[in-house]
Amino acid sequence: MSKLKRIGTAVGLATLLFSPIASANLLTNGSFEQELVLGEAGGGWGFFSPADIDGWSSETNNIEIWNSGFNGVDAADGNQFAELNAHPETGNAFTLFQDIITTIGDSYELTFAYRARSGQESFSVGAGSLTDTVANTNTTSWTVYSALFTASEATTRLLFTSVDPETETLGNFLDNVSVNRVPEPGTLALLGLGLAGLGISRRRRG
């Protein structure tokens, strides 16, 4: 077998072993594509009961979704995104959360895109061992957030909460939210041994 084919086989094996881990977003509807917002692309938004939004819920009982392009704001992923500070105003901080099944003691990576609507904004994010406050000032493009957390329970709540503005209905766009389990070191070691064994086998045959 040629060197090129051996490399291709090794890459294929790595892809096969890693793809279930790398692609397994534990969240449902991470890019807020369901419920579909009524209206033409670039010209609509809506607010919904949490019961109407697949995967997500809110302690303030309302979730606001925008079409990509509405008011000149394109989605970071897909055709829709959420505004944390959702209409209508309730007098309380706005929340957006989702509960996911996790394994106690395992590590997970949280990533999401965020963007300010009108200026100096901020929100908090929590999941397992993670508690963070994110300053949100960029109104012209999306910023990607990434952090690791450790699960302390079999069910972990990913929770976004508005900080500034806290109770007003303008601010804190969110999109492309993902939680993925981080492979354990033993898994990576086994993969390395497998690839090394493949190389030895090919050399012997050569």
mmCIF file of C-alpha atoms in Angstrom:
data_model
loop_
_atom_site.group_PDB
_atom_site.id
_atom_site.type_symbol
_atom_site.label_atom_id
_atom_site.label_comp_id
_atom_site.label_asym_id
_atom_site.label_seq_id
_atom_site.Cartn_x
_atom_site.Cartn_y
_atom_site.Cartn_z
ATOM 1 C CA MET A 1 0.000 0.000 0.000
ATOM 2 C CA SER A 2 1.334 3.455 -0.891
ATOM 3 C CA LYS A 3 2.233 6.021 1.766
ATOM 4 C CA LEU A 4 -0.633 8.229 0.594
ATOM 5 C CA LYS A 5 -3.128 5.414 0.999
ATOM 6 C CA ARG A 6 -1.771 4.598 4.466
ATOM 7 C CA ILE A 7 -2.261 8.224 5.508
ATOM 8 C CA GLY A 8 -5.769 8.194 4.072
ATOM 9 C CA THR A 9 -6.610 5.036 5.998
ATOM 10 C CA ALA A 10 -5.286 6.522 9.244
ATOM 11 C CA VAL A 11 -7.249 9.737 8.754
ATOM 12 C CA GLY A 12 -10.368 7.746 7.959
ATOM 13 C CA LEU A 13 -9.978 5.700 11.127
ATOM 14 C CA ALA A 14 -9.489 8.826 13.222
ATOM 15 C CA THR A 15 -12.590 10.389 11.695
ATOM 16 C CA LEU A 16 -14.608 7.244 12.358
ATOM 17 C CA LEU A 17 -13.531 7.087 15.987
ATOM 18 C CA PHE A 18 -13.911 10.780 16.738
ATOM 19 C CA SER A 19 -17.057 11.705 14.798
ATOM 20 C CA PRO A 20 -19.571 10.393 17.367
ATOM 21 C CA ILE A 21 -17.828 12.502 20.019
ATOM 22 C CA ALA A 22 -17.132 15.651 18.040
ATOM 23 C CA SER A 23 -20.571 15.949 16.442
ATOM 24 C CA ALA A 24 -22.742 14.990 19.411
ATOM 25 C CA ASN A 25 -24.316 18.276 20.488
ATOM 26 C CA LEU A 26 -26.272 17.419 23.616
ATOM 27 C CA LEU A 27 -28.580 20.401 23.175
ATOM 28 C CA THR A 28 -31.812 20.411 21.216
ATOM 29 C CA ASN A 29 -32.442 23.270 18.779
ATOM 30 C CA GLY A 30 -29.140 24.992 19.569
ATOM 31 C CA SER A 31 -29.548 27.466 16.702
ATOM 32 C CA PHE A 32 -33.192 28.300 17.485
ATOM 33 C CA GLU A 33 -34.526 27.085 14.136
ATOM 34 C CA GLN A 34 -37.810 25.874 15.657
ATOM 35 C CA GLU A 35 -40.390 27.498 16.086
ATOM 36 C CA LEU A 36 -40.281 29.136 12.652
ATOM 37 C CA VAL A 37 -40.785 32.901 12.745
ATOM 38 C CA LEU A 38 -43.588 34.121 10.504
ATOM 39 C CA GLY A 39 -42.818 36.592 7.733
ATOM 40 C CA GLU A 40 -40.359 36.860 4.882
ATOM 41 C CA ALA A 41 -36.653 36.251 5.431
ATOM 42 C CA GLY A 42 -35.021 39.377 6.798
ATOM 43 C CA GLY A 43 -38.291 40.874 7.940
ATOM 44 C CA GLY A 44 -39.668 39.133 10.980
ATOM 45 C CA TRP A 45 -39.461 38.344 14.637
ATOM 46 C CA GLY A 46 -41.750 36.813 17.197
ATOM 47 C CA PHE A 47 -42.083 35.973 20.867
ATOM 48 C CA PHE A 48 -43.333 32.605 21.985
ATOM 49 C CA SER A 49 -44.356 30.538 24.967
ATOM 50 C CA PRO A 50 -41.552 28.145 25.961
ATOM 51 C CA ALA A 51 -43.924 25.299 25.144
ATOM 52 C CA ASP A 52 -43.688 26.343 21.482
ATOM 53 C CA ILE A 53 -39.864 26.390 21.282
ATOM 54 C CA ASP A 54 -38.225 23.005 20.865
ATOM 55 C CA GLY A 55 -35.725 22.265 23.649
ATOM 56 C CA TRP A 56 -35.644 25.641 25.384
ATOM 57 C CA SER A 57 -37.522 27.127 28.326
ATOM 58 C CA SER A 58 -37.608 30.382 30.279
ATOM 59 C CA GLU A 59 -38.448 31.359 33.838
ATOM 60 C CA THR A 60 -40.066 34.520 32.433
ATOM 61 C CA ASN A 61 -42.303 32.415 30.149
ATOM 62 C CA ASN A 62 -41.413 34.159 26.896
ATOM 63 C CA ILE A 63 -38.743 33.503 24.259
ATOM 64 C CA GLU A 64 -38.003 35.950 21.438
ATOM 65 C CA ILE A 65 -36.769 34.683 18.058
ATOM 66 C CA TRP A 66 -35.523 36.762 15.106
ATOM 67 C CA ASN A 67 -35.218 35.960 11.430
ATOM 68 C CA SER A 68 -31.733 36.271 9.996
ATOM 69 C CA GLY A 69 -31.417 39.705 8.385
ATOM 70 C CA PHE A 70 -34.095 41.411 10.469
ATOM 71 C CA ASN A 71 -32.927 44.938 11.365
ATOM 72 C CA GLY A 72 -29.693 44.136 9.545
ATOM 73 C CA VAL A 73 -28.637 41.345 11.920
ATOM 74 C CA ASP A 74 -27.688 38.053 10.259
ATOM 75 C CA ALA A 75 -27.838 34.823 12.242
ATOM 76 C CA ALA A 76 -24.536 33.307 13.317
ATOM 77 C CA ASP A 77 -25.844 29.915 12.202
ATOM 78 C CA GLY A 78 -28.928 28.879 10.279
ATOM 79 C CA ASN A 79 -31.836 31.232 9.659
ATOM 80 C CA GLN A 80 -32.854 32.331 13.163
ATOM 81 C CA PHE A 81 -31.430 33.417 16.522
ATOM 82 C CA ALA A 82 -32.706 34.367 19.979
ATOM 83 C CA GLU A 83 -32.794 37.616 21.898
ATOM 84 C CA LEU A 84 -32.330 36.894 25.609
ATOM 85 C CA ASN A 85 -34.079 40.118 26.677
ATOM 86 C CA ALA A 86 -37.372 38.975 25.250
ATOM 87 C CA HIS A 87 -40.617 40.846 24.649
ATOM 88 C CA PRO A 88 -42.772 41.506 26.639
ATOM 89 C CA GLU A 89 -41.231 43.037 29.754
ATOM 90 C CA THR A 90 -42.043 41.232 33.008
ATOM 91 C CA GLY A 91 -40.121 43.274 35.576
ATOM 92 C CA ASN A 92 -37.720 40.376 36.168
ATOM 93 C CA ALA A 93 -34.383 39.323 34.699
ATOM 94 C CA PHE A 94 -34.803 37.311 31.515
ATOM 95 C CA THR A 95 -33.682 33.690 31.380
ATOM 96 C CA LEU A 96 -33.196 31.051 28.726
ATOM 97 C CA PHE A 97 -32.313 27.511 29.744
ATOM 98 C CA GLN A 98 -32.162 23.885 28.722
ATOM 99 C CA ASP A 99 -31.651 20.750 30.825
ATOM 100 C CA ILE A 100 -29.332 18.076 29.418
ATOM 101 C CA ILE A 101 -28.372 14.570 30.478
ATOM 102 C CA THR A 102 -24.772 14.460 31.734
ATOM 103 C CA THR A 103 -22.432 12.087 33.539
ATOM 104 C CA ILE A 104 -21.250 13.198 36.985
ATOM 105 C CA GLY A 105 -17.556 14.067 36.897
ATOM 106 C CA ASP A 106 -17.290 14.232 33.108
ATOM 107 C CA SER A 107 -16.062 17.350 31.312
ATOM 108 C CA TYR A 108 -18.059 19.189 28.659
ATOM 109 C CA GLU A 109 -17.353 22.043 26.280
ATOM 110 C CA LEU A 110 -19.907 24.832 25.929
ATOM 111 C CA THR A 111 -19.772 27.088 22.883
ATOM 112 C CA PHE A 112 -22.163 29.744 21.623
ATOM 113 C CA ALA A 113 -22.250 32.932 19.577
ATOM 114 C CA TYR A 114 -23.346 36.208 21.167
ATOM 115 C CA ARG A 115 -23.852 39.772 19.981
ATOM 116 C CA ALA A 116 -25.055 43.048 21.492
ATOM 117 C CA ARG A 117 -28.122 44.772 20.108
ATOM 118 C CA SER A 118 -27.652 48.373 21.218
ATOM 119 C CA GLY A 119 -24.349 48.767 23.067
ATOM 120 C CA GLN A 120 -23.089 47.997 26.549
ATOM 121 C CA GLU A 121 -24.828 44.759 27.458
ATOM 122 C CA SER A 122 -24.023 41.678 29.529
ATOM 123 C CA PHE A 123 -25.471 38.362 30.637
ATOM 124 C CA SER A 124 -24.504 35.475 32.886
ATOM 125 C CA VAL A 125 -24.103 31.854 31.845
ATOM 126 C CA GLY A 126 -24.037 28.832 34.105
ATOM 127 C CA ALA A 127 -23.685 25.066 33.648
ATOM 128 C CA GLY A 128 -22.305 22.550 36.137
ATOM 129 C CA SER A 129 -19.080 23.993 37.560
ATOM 130 C CA LEU A 130 -19.235 26.990 35.203
ATOM 131 C CA THR A 131 -20.465 30.419 36.318
ATOM 132 C CA ASP A 132 -19.489 33.388 34.175
ATOM 133 C CA THR A 133 -20.612 36.887 33.230
ATOM 134 C CA VAL A 134 -20.117 37.854 29.600
ATOM 135 C CA ALA A 135 -19.675 41.486 28.542
ATOM 136 C CA ASN A 136 -21.536 42.014 25.301
ATOM 137 C CA THR A 137 -20.612 45.207 23.410
ATOM 138 C CA ASN A 138 -20.122 44.258 19.744
ATOM 139 C CA THR A 139 -23.173 45.324 17.721
ATOM 140 C CA THR A 140 -21.702 44.620 14.257
ATOM 141 C CA SER A 141 -20.633 40.968 14.412
ATOM 142 C CA TRP A 142 -20.927 37.807 16.465
ATOM 143 C CA THR A 143 -18.368 36.681 19.047
ATOM 144 C CA VAL A 144 -17.846 32.997 19.862
ATOM 145 C CA TYR A 145 -17.674 31.983 23.531
ATOM 146 C CA SER A 146 -16.076 28.702 24.601
ATOM 147 C CA ALA A 147 -15.593 27.222 28.079
ATOM 148 C CA LEU A 148 -15.275 23.871 29.815
ATOM 149 C CA PHE A 149 -17.381 22.697 32.736
ATOM 150 C CA THR A 150 -17.639 19.584 34.876
ATOM 151 C CA ALA A 151 -21.010 17.980 35.502
ATOM 152 C CA SER A 152 -21.949 17.583 39.161
ATOM 153 C CA GLU A 153 -25.355 16.001 38.537
ATOM 154 C CA ALA A 154 -26.958 13.563 36.115
ATOM 155 C CA THR A 155 -29.004 16.436 34.716
ATOM 156 C CA THR A 156 -27.242 19.743 34.067
ATOM 157 C CA ARG A 157 -29.046 23.013 33.406
ATOM 158 C CA LEU A 158 -27.487 25.426 30.924
ATOM 159 C CA LEU A 159 -28.807 28.817 32.018
ATOM 160 C CA PHE A 160 -28.483 32.259 30.426
ATOM 161 C CA THR A 161 -29.655 35.249 32.516
ATOM 162 C CA SER A 162 -29.803 38.911 31.494
ATOM 163 C CA VAL A 163 -27.592 41.257 33.556
ATOM 164 C CA ASP A 164 -27.449 44.542 31.618
ATOM 165 C CA PRO A 165 -30.069 45.477 30.726
ATOM 166 C CA GLU A 166 -31.672 43.272 33.332
ATOM 167 C CA THR A 167 -35.400 43.828 32.810
ATOM 168 C CA GLU A 168 -35.650 45.865 29.587
ATOM 169 C CA THR A 169 -36.576 44.040 26.400
ATOM 170 C CA LEU A 170 -33.668 45.068 24.139
ATOM 171 C CA GLY A 171 -30.386 43.181 24.197
ATOM 172 C CA ASN A 172 -28.178 40.084 24.249
ATOM 173 C CA PHE A 173 -28.516 38.051 21.049
ATOM 174 C CA LEU A 174 -27.626 34.326 21.247
ATOM 175 C CA ASP A 175 -27.114 31.692 18.547
ATOM 176 C CA ASN A 176 -25.394 28.403 17.668
ATOM 177 C CA VAL A 177 -25.333 27.041 21.226
ATOM 178 C CA SER A 178 -23.588 23.699 21.664
ATOM 179 C CA VAL A 179 -22.572 21.389 24.514
ATOM 180 C CA ASN A 180 -20.249 18.491 23.694
ATOM 181 C CA ARG A 181 -18.699 15.882 25.946
ATOM 182 C CA VAL A 182 -14.907 16.149 26.098
ATOM 183 C CA PRO A 183 -13.152 12.828 25.333
ATOM 184 C CA GLU A 184 -11.383 11.294 28.308
ATOM 185 C CA PRO A 185 -7.564 11.042 28.109
ATOM 186 C CA GLY A 186 -7.877 7.254 27.943
ATOM 187 C CA THR A 187 -9.974 7.533 24.794
ATOM 188 C CA LEU A 188 -7.313 9.667 23.138
ATOM 189 C CA ALA A 189 -4.596 7.242 24.233
ATOM 190 C CA LEU A 190 -6.463 4.293 22.750
ATOM 191 C CA LEU A 191 -6.875 6.173 19.501
ATOM 192 C CA GLY A 192 -3.152 6.909 19.408
ATOM 193 C CA LEU A 193 -2.305 3.261 20.056
ATOM 194 C CA GLY A 194 -4.708 2.189 17.344
ATOM 195 C CA LEU A 195 -3.153 4.505 14.791
ATOM 196 C CA ALA A 196 0.352 3.465 15.855
ATOM 197 C CA GLY A 197 -0.606 -0.175 15.494
ATOM 198 C CA LEU A 198 -1.973 0.529 12.045
ATOM 199 C CA GLY A 199 1.339 2.089 11.043
ATOM 200 C CA ILE A 200 3.344 -0.869 12.356
ATOM 201 C CA SER A 201 1.094 -3.301 10.538
ATOM 202 C CA ARG A 202 1.497 -1.422 7.265
ATOM 203 C CA ARG A 203 5.278 -1.307 7.627
ATOM 204 C CA ARG A 204 5.440 -5.055 8.221
ATOM 205 C CA ARG A 205 3.339 -5.720 5.167
ATOM 206 C CA GLY A 206 5.512 -3.346 3.169
#
